[in-house]
Amino acid sequence: MPLPDLATAPYPSAAGSLSDLAAVDAAILDAVDQLPPRIRTVAKYHLGFSSGPRPAEHRGKALRPRLALAAARCGPTPERAVAAAVSVELLHGFSLLHDDIMDGDRTRRGRAAAWVVHGVPAALLTGDALLTLALGVLADSGSAECMRVCVRMMSALVRGQGNDLAFEDDQQVTVDAYLEMAEGKTGALTGAACELAATLAGAPPVVVEALERFGRHAGMAFQIADDILGIWGDSRRTGKPVGSDLAARKKTLPVVAALHAADPEAGQLRALLDTGVPLTEAQTQRATVLVGQLGGRTTAEAIAQQHLDLALEALQCCDLPAGAREELRTLAHHMAARSR
Amino acid sequence: MPLPDLATAPYPSAAGSLSDLAAVDAAILDAVDQLPPRIRTVAKYHLGFSSGPRPAEHRGKALRPRLALAAARCGPTPERAVAAAVSVELLHGFSLLHDDIMDGDRTRRGRAAAWVVHGVPAALLTGDALLTLALGVLADSGSAECMRVCVRMMSALVRGQGNDLAFEDDQQVTVDAYLEMAEGKTGALTGAACELAATLAGAPPVVVEALERFGRHAGMAFQIADDILGIWGDSRRTGKPVGSDLAARKKTLPVVAALHAADPEAGQLRALLDTGVPLTEAQTQRATVLVGQLGGRTTAEAIAQQHLDLALEALQCCDLPAGAREELRTLAHHMAARSR
């Protein structure tokens, strides 16, 4: 069976959603066009707009705007929530630009990372610029609550990334510490995407709270699926080199879980990862086998399923329009069972 | 005559102002203490809090909080403006952390820059963290207007730093382009310091507008004085190596003005600065002489004086409490006539 075309968005959506995404893209492009020339170039490159409207494979999965647009349908004024979709996409761009510099990641969405092409100074400043644009969009939305949500989210993001940096030198990272880090780095923003959108759409507080929880847990399931793809994914579909996470000795969930298995082979895995330098191809293959044998994949899949269940549970705890609930449910399933 | 002790704050202030600064410092320390351990360490180092209360020489000039505290005295609720002083100091910290990485500046306040000591990833993330803290303080202040002022200021900051980065490869930078860049990098934040403080202190719009203008022009005078010190300053007092700005071929105002002088020696200066590599000590000395002979210093001093005049003029255009006006005037004079 041939692989599906990467340009085909793998996330099915309710009718109209692709045109909504196009409206979000248009608003992002408008915002980016206000930037000074050099930063604008980097921003367009990073966001995939380099030549006119961005093709689907450069847009990325547009997961956070999709979450925002779907959550917005749970309130009486969904049209106001375009600002939420725009700002979370910009915030995501800010976070990726800075993270790729901090983590030394050279590849993003199958292309060279912005700092590799445009240098660290320009990429760093473009991150600051996208954050500023996101804050401007939220400030213009006129909701003081949205600004507080955004600051809380940024705080979680910084904390999560701080933990992630600390993990590099820490051989004892626990599964709980990993999950806390992932909640900061990923769950906070997917939760905020839903929370901001529902707030702007005028949903009642109980719905806003439930959707924040939904987005956070769906984001966790997504992140863990990403970790699994980072080890066992198909590089033609993920846009990342095969085994790159393991080669870079990243402490993703399968690895952390495997290292804590009560099995002598955990010691072998630790020895492989403790060298302080990137793994060779043979070492990466050996580590991949060990992580699987030590139950790292099984544990990660089980925890992803728990988060998917918690996300779906959140959708049941209050009264939501049936169409919106169904769309959010479908989105969550796809986030947890992604192939790229 | 012996040099004055660096630890003696060179900015005279009204009675009570030093204890206000101590209150600002305490609030900053409280905020920083909320950060995760590794980022907290970097933040404390950068802000000079490494060991308990920060000594004056590590606090820096605390210029932006001083402006905020003085401007706050022009409204009926000056005590509310501590949030403005805290947030502008945190915003300044954010901007310095990122700028030092982008510009490759290895020295800050007479010590190694944070990225040199703690690495680029941790310094970059600490910049994001200080920005987040600043936004949190402003969000807590409950003023939507303050958030808009902050976003506008960040926008100007990004634009100014973008221009500054572009200057590196541009041999034709004009005096006007330089002034626009400096207004973004320095004037925007000193203007915002006054604007945020006056807003929170409840000053009427006409006063807020005048104080913003005051702060912006005083900041410009300060920045140009900084440029002059960067070439002709005493390194024991500036904390920077002698001639470091010229050696690094930075396009500061005296240099830009000298390069545009209608004099054949401008070509000699251009040739020295066009090499693409840092200048030797002999080249730096020669360039310093040329910039002076070409009138770079005289022009810079004249423009600084214009900005000082505009700042003082802003203080005259509305009704301000006499004590506050006097304090702001004194502060502006010291900013324009600094020796470190």
XYZ file of N, CA and C in Angstrom, chain B residues 33-272:
720
model
N 12.144 34.070 42.672
C 12.153 32.865 43.511
C 11.095 31.844 43.097
N 10.135 32.280 42.273
C 9.120 31.327 41.790
C 9.651 30.475 40.635
N 10.781 30.853 40.080
C 11.283 30.135 38.901
C 11.879 28.785 39.301
N 11.884 27.824 38.363
C 12.528 26.541 38.659
C 14.021 26.750 38.907
N 14.649 25.851 39.714
C 16.006 26.074 40.235
C 17.033 26.557 39.216
N 17.147 25.859 38.082
C 18.240 26.200 37.168
C 18.069 27.604 36.581
N 16.827 27.927 36.196
C 16.572 29.252 35.621
C 16.724 30.322 36.701
N 16.303 29.976 37.917
C 16.424 30.927 39.032
C 17.885 31.328 39.237
N 18.765 30.321 39.165
C 20.198 30.585 39.339
C 20.692 31.591 38.297
N 20.310 31.362 37.051
C 20.764 32.257 35.985
C 20.161 33.649 36.158
N 18.887 33.692 36.510
C 18.205 34.987 36.692
C 18.878 35.775 37.803
N 19.184 35.103 38.907
C 19.830 35.800 40.034
C 21.220 36.283 39.644
N 21.933 35.450 38.918
C 23.259 35.877 38.460
C 23.124 37.131 37.602
N 22.232 37.047 36.602
C 22.109 38.154 35.655
C 21.675 39.444 36.353
N 20.757 39.308 37.292
C 20.225 40.502 37.968
C 21.108 40.951 39.128
N 22.142 40.170 39.437
C 23.080 40.570 40.482
C 22.660 40.184 41.887
N 21.703 39.209 41.979
C 21.207 38.796 43.297
C 21.924 37.555 43.819
N 23.025 37.164 43.170
C 23.584 35.843 43.440
C 23.687 35.524 44.930
N 24.061 36.510 45.726
C 24.202 36.212 47.152
C 23.400 37.222 47.956
N 22.141 36.926 48.176
C 21.289 37.797 48.979
C 20.953 39.094 48.272
N 20.732 40.184 49.049
C 20.355 41.472 48.452
C 21.439 41.906 47.477
N 21.034 42.536 46.377
C 22.066 42.813 45.394
C 22.807 44.109 45.697
N 24.138 44.044 45.639
C 24.930 45.242 45.860
C 24.709 46.210 44.698
N 24.871 47.508 44.971
C 24.579 48.529 43.959
C 25.331 48.297 42.660
N 26.584 47.795 42.748
C 27.350 47.670 41.501
C 26.833 46.527 40.626
N 26.068 45.587 41.214
C 25.496 44.524 40.400
C 24.053 44.840 40.006
N 23.467 45.800 40.675
C 22.100 46.161 40.343
C 22.067 46.893 39.004
N 23.197 47.432 38.629
C 23.201 48.296 37.466
C 22.681 49.649 37.913
N 22.324 50.472 36.978
C 21.923 51.837 37.322
C 20.474 51.915 37.783
N 19.722 50.799 37.619
C 18.319 50.762 38.033
C 17.586 51.972 37.480
N 17.977 52.354 36.287
C 17.463 53.564 35.691
C 15.970 53.489 35.415
N 15.537 52.352 34.874
C 14.129 52.232 34.485
C 13.214 52.212 35.701
N 13.557 51.455 36.766
C 12.734 51.571 37.974
C 12.762 52.986 38.559
N 13.919 53.661 38.498
C 13.986 55.030 39.023
C 13.042 55.945 38.257
N 13.044 55.805 36.923
C 12.119 56.605 36.111
C 10.682 56.308 36.507
N 10.378 55.008 36.669
C 9.005 54.620 37.006
C 8.591 55.204 38.349
N 9.473 55.094 39.336
C 9.121 55.573 40.679
C 8.929 57.087 40.688
N 9.773 57.789 39.930
C 9.638 59.251 39.875
C 8.363 59.647 39.126
N 8.089 58.965 38.006
C 6.887 59.285 37.231
C 5.628 59.007 38.037
N 5.700 57.973 38.877
C 4.526 57.586 39.673
C 4.091 58.723 40.596
N 5.040 59.593 40.954
C 4.704 60.684 41.888
C 3.832 61.745 41.224
N 3.576 61.581 39.933
C 2.704 62.529 39.220
C 1.246 62.085 39.236
N 0.916 60.997 39.923
C -0.473 60.542 40.006
C -0.895 60.381 41.459
N -2.209 60.215 41.684
C -2.721 60.155 43.057
C -2.433 58.834 43.789
N -2.088 57.746 43.038
C -1.830 56.468 43.717
C -0.452 55.913 43.337
N 0.619 56.664 43.748
C 1.970 56.243 43.346
C 2.311 54.830 43.823
N 1.706 54.411 44.946
C 2.071 53.093 45.492
C 1.708 51.951 44.534
N 0.706 52.186 43.670
C 0.319 51.132 42.711
C 1.404 50.926 41.649
N 2.269 51.912 41.505
C 3.225 51.879 40.390
C 4.462 51.029 40.659
N 4.564 50.464 41.859
C 5.690 49.552 42.108
C 5.671 48.437 41.056
N 4.463 48.005 40.673
C 4.338 46.962 39.639
C 5.004 47.410 38.334
N 4.877 48.700 38.015
C 5.504 49.208 36.794
C 7.020 49.136 36.916
N 7.550 49.562 38.075
C 9.003 49.543 38.283
C 9.541 48.113 38.209
N 8.818 47.189 38.821
C 9.240 45.787 38.811
C 9.209 45.243 37.393
N 8.121 45.512 36.676
C 8.002 44.902 35.347
C 9.024 45.489 34.377
N 9.304 46.795 34.440
C 10.287 47.327 33.485
C 11.696 46.824 33.787
N 11.987 46.595 35.055
C 13.311 46.037 35.378
C 13.416 44.593 34.863
N 12.326 43.838 34.982
C 12.323 42.467 34.463
C 12.389 42.469 32.931
N 11.670 43.394 32.306
C 11.704 43.497 30.843
C 13.099 43.877 30.365
N 13.747 44.756 31.105
C 15.113 45.143 30.766
C 16.038 43.927 30.878
N 15.843 43.146 31.930
C 16.643 41.929 32.108
C 16.441 40.956 30.952
N 15.193 40.766 30.559
C 14.870 39.908 29.396
C 15.634 40.395 28.176
N 15.548 41.692 27.940
C 16.125 42.227 26.719
C 17.653 42.127 26.727
N 18.283 42.372 27.875
C 19.747 42.255 27.940
C 20.208 40.808 27.752
N 19.495 39.875 28.373
C 19.887 38.467 28.246
C 19.880 38.040 26.781
N 18.797 38.397 26.075
C 18.708 37.997 24.666
C 19.685 38.802 23.799
N 19.793 40.102 24.058
C 20.694 40.929 23.244
C 22.141 40.469 23.361
N 22.569 40.131 24.571
C 23.964 39.708 24.736
C 24.251 38.443 23.930
N 23.273 37.541 23.855
C 23.451 36.343 23.017
C 23.527 36.762 21.547
N 22.565 37.585 21.123
C 22.485 37.960 19.703
C 23.714 38.739 19.262
N 24.178 39.647 20.135
C 25.305 40.498 19.762
C 26.649 39.845 20.059
N 26.628 38.697 20.744
C 27.887 38.054 21.122
C 28.659 38.861 22.156
N 27.952 39.710 22.922
C 28.632 40.507 23.954
C 28.962 39.629 25.158
N 30.231 39.601 25.533
C 30.676 38.680 26.574
C 30.722 39.326 27.956
N 30.565 40.654 28.023
C 30.700 41.350 29.304
C 29.442 42.159 29.592
N 28.990 42.107 30.824
C 27.813 42.868 31.237
C 28.037 43.333 32.667
N 27.962 44.621 32.887
C 28.164 45.197 34.229
C 29.463 44.712 34.875
N 30.519 44.682 34.060
C 31.830 44.347 34.588
C 32.040 42.869 34.897
N 31.038 42.053 34.554
C 31.191 40.611 34.784
C 30.909 39.874 33.478
N 31.200 38.571 33.464
C 30.884 37.778 32.269
C 29.373 37.758 32.069
N 28.948 37.889 30.806
C 27.518 37.835 30.495
C 26.958 36.456 30.877
N 25.648 36.411 31.124
C 25.015 35.169 31.595
C 25.253 33.998 30.638
N 25.178 34.271 29.334
C 25.343 33.148 28.386
C 26.761 32.603 28.409
N 27.743 33.455 28.771
C 29.131 32.992 28.837
C 29.296 32.030 30.016
N 28.636 32.375 31.130
C 28.776 31.565 32.350
C 27.858 30.343 32.318
N 26.614 30.542 31.887
C 25.609 29.475 32.028
C 25.230 28.819 30.705
N 25.793 29.287 29.594
C 25.479 28.704 28.289
C 24.295 29.403 27.630
N 24.251 29.323 26.292
C 23.181 29.982 25.540
C 21.792 29.438 25.890
N 21.612 28.101 25.949
C 20.245 27.613 26.210
C 19.656 28.172 27.507
N 20.428 28.102 28.610
C 19.888 28.550 29.890
C 19.669 30.065 29.899
N 20.567 30.828 29.259
C 20.416 32.284 29.242
C 19.210 32.688 28.396
N 19.041 32.012 27.274
C 17.896 32.311 26.404
C 16.585 32.047 27.163
N 16.511 30.885 27.792
C 15.286 30.518 28.504
C 15.039 31.454 29.688
N 16.116 31.895 30.336
C 15.950 32.820 31.455
C 15.398 34.148 30.952
N 15.800 34.560 29.753
C 15.206 35.759 29.153
C 13.706 35.578 28.997
N 13.301 34.446 28.431
C 11.865 34.167 28.289
C 11.174 34.177 29.656
N 11.872 33.643 30.655
C 11.278 33.553 31.995
C 11.079 34.943 32.605
N 12.066 35.834 32.449
C 11.931 37.184 33.009
C 10.810 37.943 32.298
N 10.699 37.748 30.991
C 9.607 38.376 30.248
C 8.262 37.881 30.776
N 8.186 36.581 31.005
C 6.936 35.996 31.516
C 6.589 36.574 32.880
N 7.600 36.707 33.747
C 7.357 37.296 35.067
C 6.855 38.737 34.925
N 7.472 39.495 34.018
C 7.065 40.890 33.818
C 5.604 40.962 33.360
N 5.240 40.095 32.428
C 3.855 40.090 31.939
C 2.897 39.696 33.064
N 3.352 38.763 33.908
C 2.515 38.341 35.032
C 2.257 39.493 35.996
N 3.302 40.261 36.283
C 3.157 41.412 37.185
C 2.163 42.413 36.582
N 2.283 42.666 35.283
C 1.373 43.620 34.636
C -0.056 43.075 34.581
N -0.189 41.761 34.295
C -1.530 41.165 34.241
C -2.189 41.273 35.616
N -1.393 41.055 36.670
C -1.930 41.152 38.036
C -2.321 42.579 38.403
N -1.696 43.555 37.734
C -2.011 44.949 38.061
C -3.437 45.295 37.641
N -4.012 44.433 36.785
C -5.415 44.613 36.411
C -5.657 45.729 35.406
N -4.594 46.305 34.835
C -4.789 47.376 33.862
C -4.590 46.846 32.448
N -5.685 46.779 31.684
C -5.596 46.305 30.299
C -4.722 47.263 29.488
N -4.799 48.555 29.839
C -4.007 49.553 29.134
C -2.511 49.257 29.297
N -2.100 48.848 30.501
C -0.682 48.539 30.741
C -0.225 47.393 29.849
N -1.077 46.405 29.663
C -0.700 45.287 28.812
C -0.496 45.768 27.375
N -1.369 46.674 26.928
C -1.212 47.198 25.558
C 0.085 48.009 25.432
N 0.379 48.811 26.448
C 1.628 49.593 26.442
C 2.822 48.645 26.362
N 2.752 47.575 27.132
C 3.862 46.616 27.174
C 4.051 45.959 25.809
N 2.961 45.558 25.181
C 3.062 44.898 23.868
C 3.639 45.868 22.833
N 3.178 47.129 22.885
C 3.684 48.133 21.935
C 5.194 48.322 22.154
N 5.583 48.345 23.424
C 7.002 48.531 23.753
C 7.820 47.334 23.253
N 7.301 46.111 23.476
C 8.028 44.915 23.027
C 8.199 44.920 21.505
N 7.160 45.366 20.842
C 7.197 45.493 19.387
C 8.321 46.430 18.944
N 8.426 47.561 19.615
C 9.472 48.532 19.302
C 10.853 47.948 19.604
N 10.931 47.214 20.706
C 12.192 46.589 21.125
C 12.669 45.595 20.064
N 11.758 44.756 19.595
C 12.088 43.756 18.579
C 12.527 44.455 17.294
N 11.791 45.491 16.908
C 12.121 46.227 15.698
C 13.500 46.888 15.835
N 13.759 47.491 16.985
C 15.053 48.142 17.220
C 16.197 47.149 17.176
N 16.005 46.002 17.827
C 17.070 44.998 17.829
C 17.245 44.414 16.428
N 16.154 44.287 15.691
C 16.239 43.809 14.306
C 17.052 44.771 13.460
N 16.802 46.063 13.624
C 17.595 47.057 12.900
C 19.068 46.963 13.291
N 19.310 46.796 14.596
C 20.674 46.724 15.088
C 21.415 45.544 14.448
N 20.740 44.384 14.376
C 21.372 43.217 13.746
C 21.659 43.498 12.269
N 20.698 44.171 11.596
C 20.870 44.455 10.168
C 22.034 45.423 9.944
N 22.294 46.300 10.940
C 23.379 47.287 10.812
C 24.733 46.614 10.622
N 24.882 45.411 11.197
C 26.175 44.726 11.120
C 26.670 44.596 9.678
N 25.714 44.307 8.768
C 26.109 44.066 7.376
C 25.884 45.293 6.500
N 25.547 46.415 7.117
C 25.164 47.586 6.326
C 26.189 48.698 6.538
N 26.907 49.032 5.492
C 27.950 50.058 5.620
C 27.394 51.467 5.419
N 26.094 51.579 5.137
C 25.518 52.884 4.791
C 24.542 53.401 5.850
N 24.609 52.869 7.077
C 23.663 53.284 8.117
C 23.689 54.805 8.281
N 22.534 55.431 8.225
C 22.472 56.881 8.385
C 22.217 57.256 9.846
N 22.425 58.522 10.165
C 22.146 59.000 11.519
C 20.666 58.784 11.846
N 19.775 59.051 10.883
C 18.342 58.849 11.129
C 18.026 57.384 11.425
N 18.641 56.477 10.658
C 18.398 55.041 10.874
C 18.898 54.646 12.259
N 20.062 55.201 12.622
C 20.585 54.926 13.964
C 19.600 55.388 15.034
N 19.080 56.608 14.878
C 18.203 57.172 15.912
C 16.907 56.355 16.021
N 16.412 55.868 14.885
C 15.202 55.035 14.907
C 15.480 53.738 15.677
N 16.654 53.161 15.407
C 17.032 51.930 16.103
C 17.133 52.164 17.610
N 17.791 53.269 17.995
C 17.989 53.556 19.424
C 16.653 53.852 20.111
N 15.743 54.469 19.378
C 14.425 54.732 19.979
C 13.732 53.408 20.287
N 13.888 52.414 19.393
C 13.303 51.094 19.637
C 13.994 50.368 20.775
N 15.337 50.354 20.755
C 16.077 49.552 21.725
C 16.094 50.164 23.114
N 16.125 51.484 23.200
C 16.270 52.113 24.514
C 15.086 53.021 24.848
N 14.756 53.924 23.926
C 13.709 54.915 24.201
C 12.358 54.296 24.487
N 12.045 53.196 23.807
C 10.730 52.575 24.000
C 10.561 52.108 25.441
N 11.616 51.533 26.004
C 11.480 50.997 27.363
C 11.523 52.103 28.424
N 12.363 53.111 28.237
C 12.374 54.197 29.225
C 11.063 54.996 29.128
N 10.530 55.117 27.905
C 9.223 55.765 27.752
C 8.130 54.945 28.427
N 8.171 53.627 28.208
C 7.156 52.749 28.803
C 7.261 52.742 30.326
N 8.484 52.852 30.855
C 8.658 52.877 32.313
C 7.821 54.008 32.907
N 7.916 55.193 32.290
C 7.165 56.355 32.773
C 5.671 56.189 32.494
N 5.341 55.686 31.300
C 3.939 55.565 30.901
C 3.207 54.556 31.791
N 3.835 53.402 32.025
C 3.206 52.375 32.863
C 3.014 52.893 34.283
N 4.056 53.543 34.805
C 3.987 54.024 36.186
C 2.921 55.104 36.335
N 2.893 56.046 35.390
C 1.910 57.131 35.477
C 0.490 56.585 35.323
N 0.336 55.582 34.452
C -0.980 54.958 34.265
C -1.449 54.302 35.550
N -0.582 53.485 36.148
C -0.966 52.785 37.383
C -1.168 53.765 38.532
N -0.418 54.872 38.515
C -0.547 55.866 39.585
C -1.806 56.720 39.395
N -2.514 56.489 38.275
C -3.777 57.194 38.075
C -3.628 58.610 37.534
N -2.506 58.913 36.892
C -2.321 60.254 36.316
C -3.275 60.424 35.120
N -3.722 61.656 34.836
C -4.602 61.880 33.687
C -3.855 61.629 32.368
N -4.597 61.297 31.295
C -3.978 60.942 30.003
C -2.951 61.954 29.508
N -3.201 63.250 29.672
C -2.259 64.249 29.161
C -0.909 64.153 29.889
N -0.967 63.819 31.163
C 0.268 63.643 31.938
C 0.971 62.343 31.527
N 0.194 61.294 31.349
C 0.762 60.013 30.923
C 1.510 60.194 29.599
N 0.871 60.903 28.680
C 1.468 61.114 27.356
C 2.759 61.927 27.489
N 2.729 62.982 28.294
C 3.922 63.827 28.469
C 5.059 63.038 29.107
N 4.716 62.200 30.078
C 5.767 61.444 30.767
C 6.360 60.363 29.863
N 5.514 59.790 29.015
C 6.050 58.816 28.041
C 7.084 59.506 27.167
N 6.732 60.695 26.672
C 7.630 61.455 25.814
C 8.908 61.818 26.574
N 8.727 62.252 27.822
C 9.884 62.562 28.668
C 10.823 61.350 28.758
N 10.250 60.200 29.103
C 11.063 58.997 29.305
C 11.767 58.565 28.026
N 11.049 58.687 26.914
C 11.619 58.269 25.634
C 12.821 59.140 25.274
N 12.665 60.460 25.402
C 13.775 61.349 25.033
C 14.924 61.263 26.041
N 14.600 61.126 27.316
C 15.670 60.975 28.316
C 16.442 59.686 28.026
N 15.720 58.647 27.614
C 16.366 57.374 27.273
C 17.296 57.523 26.077
N 16.857 58.310 25.095
C 17.702 58.539 23.921
C 18.980 59.261 24.321
N 18.842 60.301 25.167
C 20.021 61.042 25.636
C 20.975 60.092 26.356
N 20.395 59.216 27.164
C 21.163 58.230 27.919
C 21.904 57.276 26.970
N 21.195 56.807 25.942
C 21.790 55.848 25.010
C 22.960 56.485 24.248
N 22.785 57.730 23.862
C 23.854 58.398 23.113
C 25.060 58.640 24.040
N 24.772 58.986 25.299
C 25.863 59.105 26.269
C 26.586 57.760 26.396
N 25.811 56.675 26.345
C 26.391 55.331 26.433
C 27.305 55.064 25.236
N 26.865 55.501 24.070
C 27.689 55.338 22.864
C 29.003 56.091 23.005
N 28.925 57.299 23.564
C 30.138 58.113 23.731
C 31.070 57.428 24.738
N 30.479 56.932 25.845
C 31.276 56.208 26.841
C 31.902 54.950 26.244
N 31.186 54.325 25.311
C 31.675 53.074 24.696
C 32.948 53.301 23.899
N 33.216 54.566 23.535
C 34.446 54.881 22.797
C 35.459 55.596 23.698
N 34.952 56.575 24.458
C 35.880 57.411 25.231
C 35.769 57.227 26.749
N 34.959 56.237 27.181
C 34.732 56.060 28.619
C 35.905 55.416 29.330
N 35.890 55.503 30.635
C 36.905 54.889 31.471
C 36.432 53.478 31.815
N 37.205 52.476 31.397
C 36.722 51.098 31.560
C 36.530 50.733 33.033
N 37.279 51.404 33.923
C 37.092 51.095 35.348
C 35.713 51.538 35.815
N 35.139 52.520 35.097
C 33.837 53.014 35.524
C 32.699 52.419 34.685
N 32.970 52.118 33.412
C 31.898 51.589 32.573
C 31.722 50.082 32.742
N 32.765 49.385 33.226
C 32.687 47.931 33.313
C 32.893 47.255 31.970
N 33.194 48.039 30.934
C 33.442 47.460 29.605
C 34.908 47.702 29.242
N 35.518 46.792 28.471
C 36.892 47.040 28.023
C 36.960 48.342 27.216
N 38.081 49.077 27.323
C 38.257 50.337 26.582
C 38.108 50.103 25.079
N 37.343 50.956 24.436
C 37.230 50.898 22.985
C 36.513 49.664 22.464
N 35.833 48.919 23.342
C 35.267 47.640 22.911
C 34.218 47.823 21.811
N 33.442 48.898 21.900
C 32.433 49.127 20.860
C 33.081 49.339 19.495
N 34.158 50.114 19.474
C 34.840 50.358 18.197
C 35.555 49.102 17.716
N 36.224 48.400 18.644
C 36.926 47.177 18.267
C 35.951 46.186 17.632
N 34.725 46.140 18.174
C 33.714 45.220 17.639
C 33.023 45.820 16.417
N 33.464 46.988 15.991
C 32.946 47.685 14.808
C 31.455 47.981 14.921
N 31.012 48.281 16.158
C 29.601 48.622 16.372
C 29.282 49.972 15.778
N 28.152 50.054 15.114
C 27.764 51.313 14.488
C 26.995 52.166 15.482
N 27.742 52.731 16.448
C 27.113 53.631 17.406
C 27.061 55.030 16.789
N 26.351 55.942 17.469
C 26.100 57.248 16.841
C 27.368 58.019 16.459
N 28.389 58.102 17.339
C 29.580 58.866 16.918
C 30.196 58.288 15.641
N 30.192 56.966 15.524
C 30.777 56.320 14.351
C 29.954 56.624 13.105
N 28.631 56.455 13.224
C 27.747 56.693 12.081
C 27.873 58.145 11.614
N 27.892 59.062 12.587
C 28.018 60.484 12.237
C 29.363 60.742 11.557
N 30.439 60.157 12.084
C 31.774 60.367 11.508
C 31.866 59.813 10.094
N 31.256 58.661 9.877
C 31.311 58.035 8.545
C 30.619 58.897 7.494
N 29.661 59.725 7.930
C 28.940 60.573 6.985
C 29.531 61.983 6.861
N 30.663 62.223 7.523
C 31.292 63.540 7.418
C 31.835 63.729 5.996
N 31.715 64.981 5.473
C 32.206 65.270 4.120
C 33.702 65.569 4.211
N 34.476 64.520 4.377
C 35.908 64.668 4.648
C 36.592 63.394 4.149
N 37.713 63.514 3.439
C 38.365 62.297 2.913
C 38.737 61.300 4.011
N 38.954 61.813 5.220
C 39.319 60.888 6.299
C 38.188 59.917 6.652
N 36.940 60.281 6.274
C 35.820 59.366 6.506
C 36.066 58.054 5.756
N 36.713 58.170 4.579
C 37.044 56.975 3.804
C 38.036 56.099 4.552
N 39.002 56.738 5.245
C 39.973 55.963 6.046
C 39.268 55.200 7.164
N 38.325 55.899 7.813
C 37.583 55.253 8.904
C 36.780 54.074 8.349
N 36.123 54.312 7.199
C 35.324 53.249 6.590
C 36.202 52.029 6.272
N 37.385 52.297 5.734
C 38.282 51.196 5.383
C 38.663 50.384 6.629
N 38.911 51.095 7.751
C 39.259 50.409 8.995
C 38.118 49.509 9.475
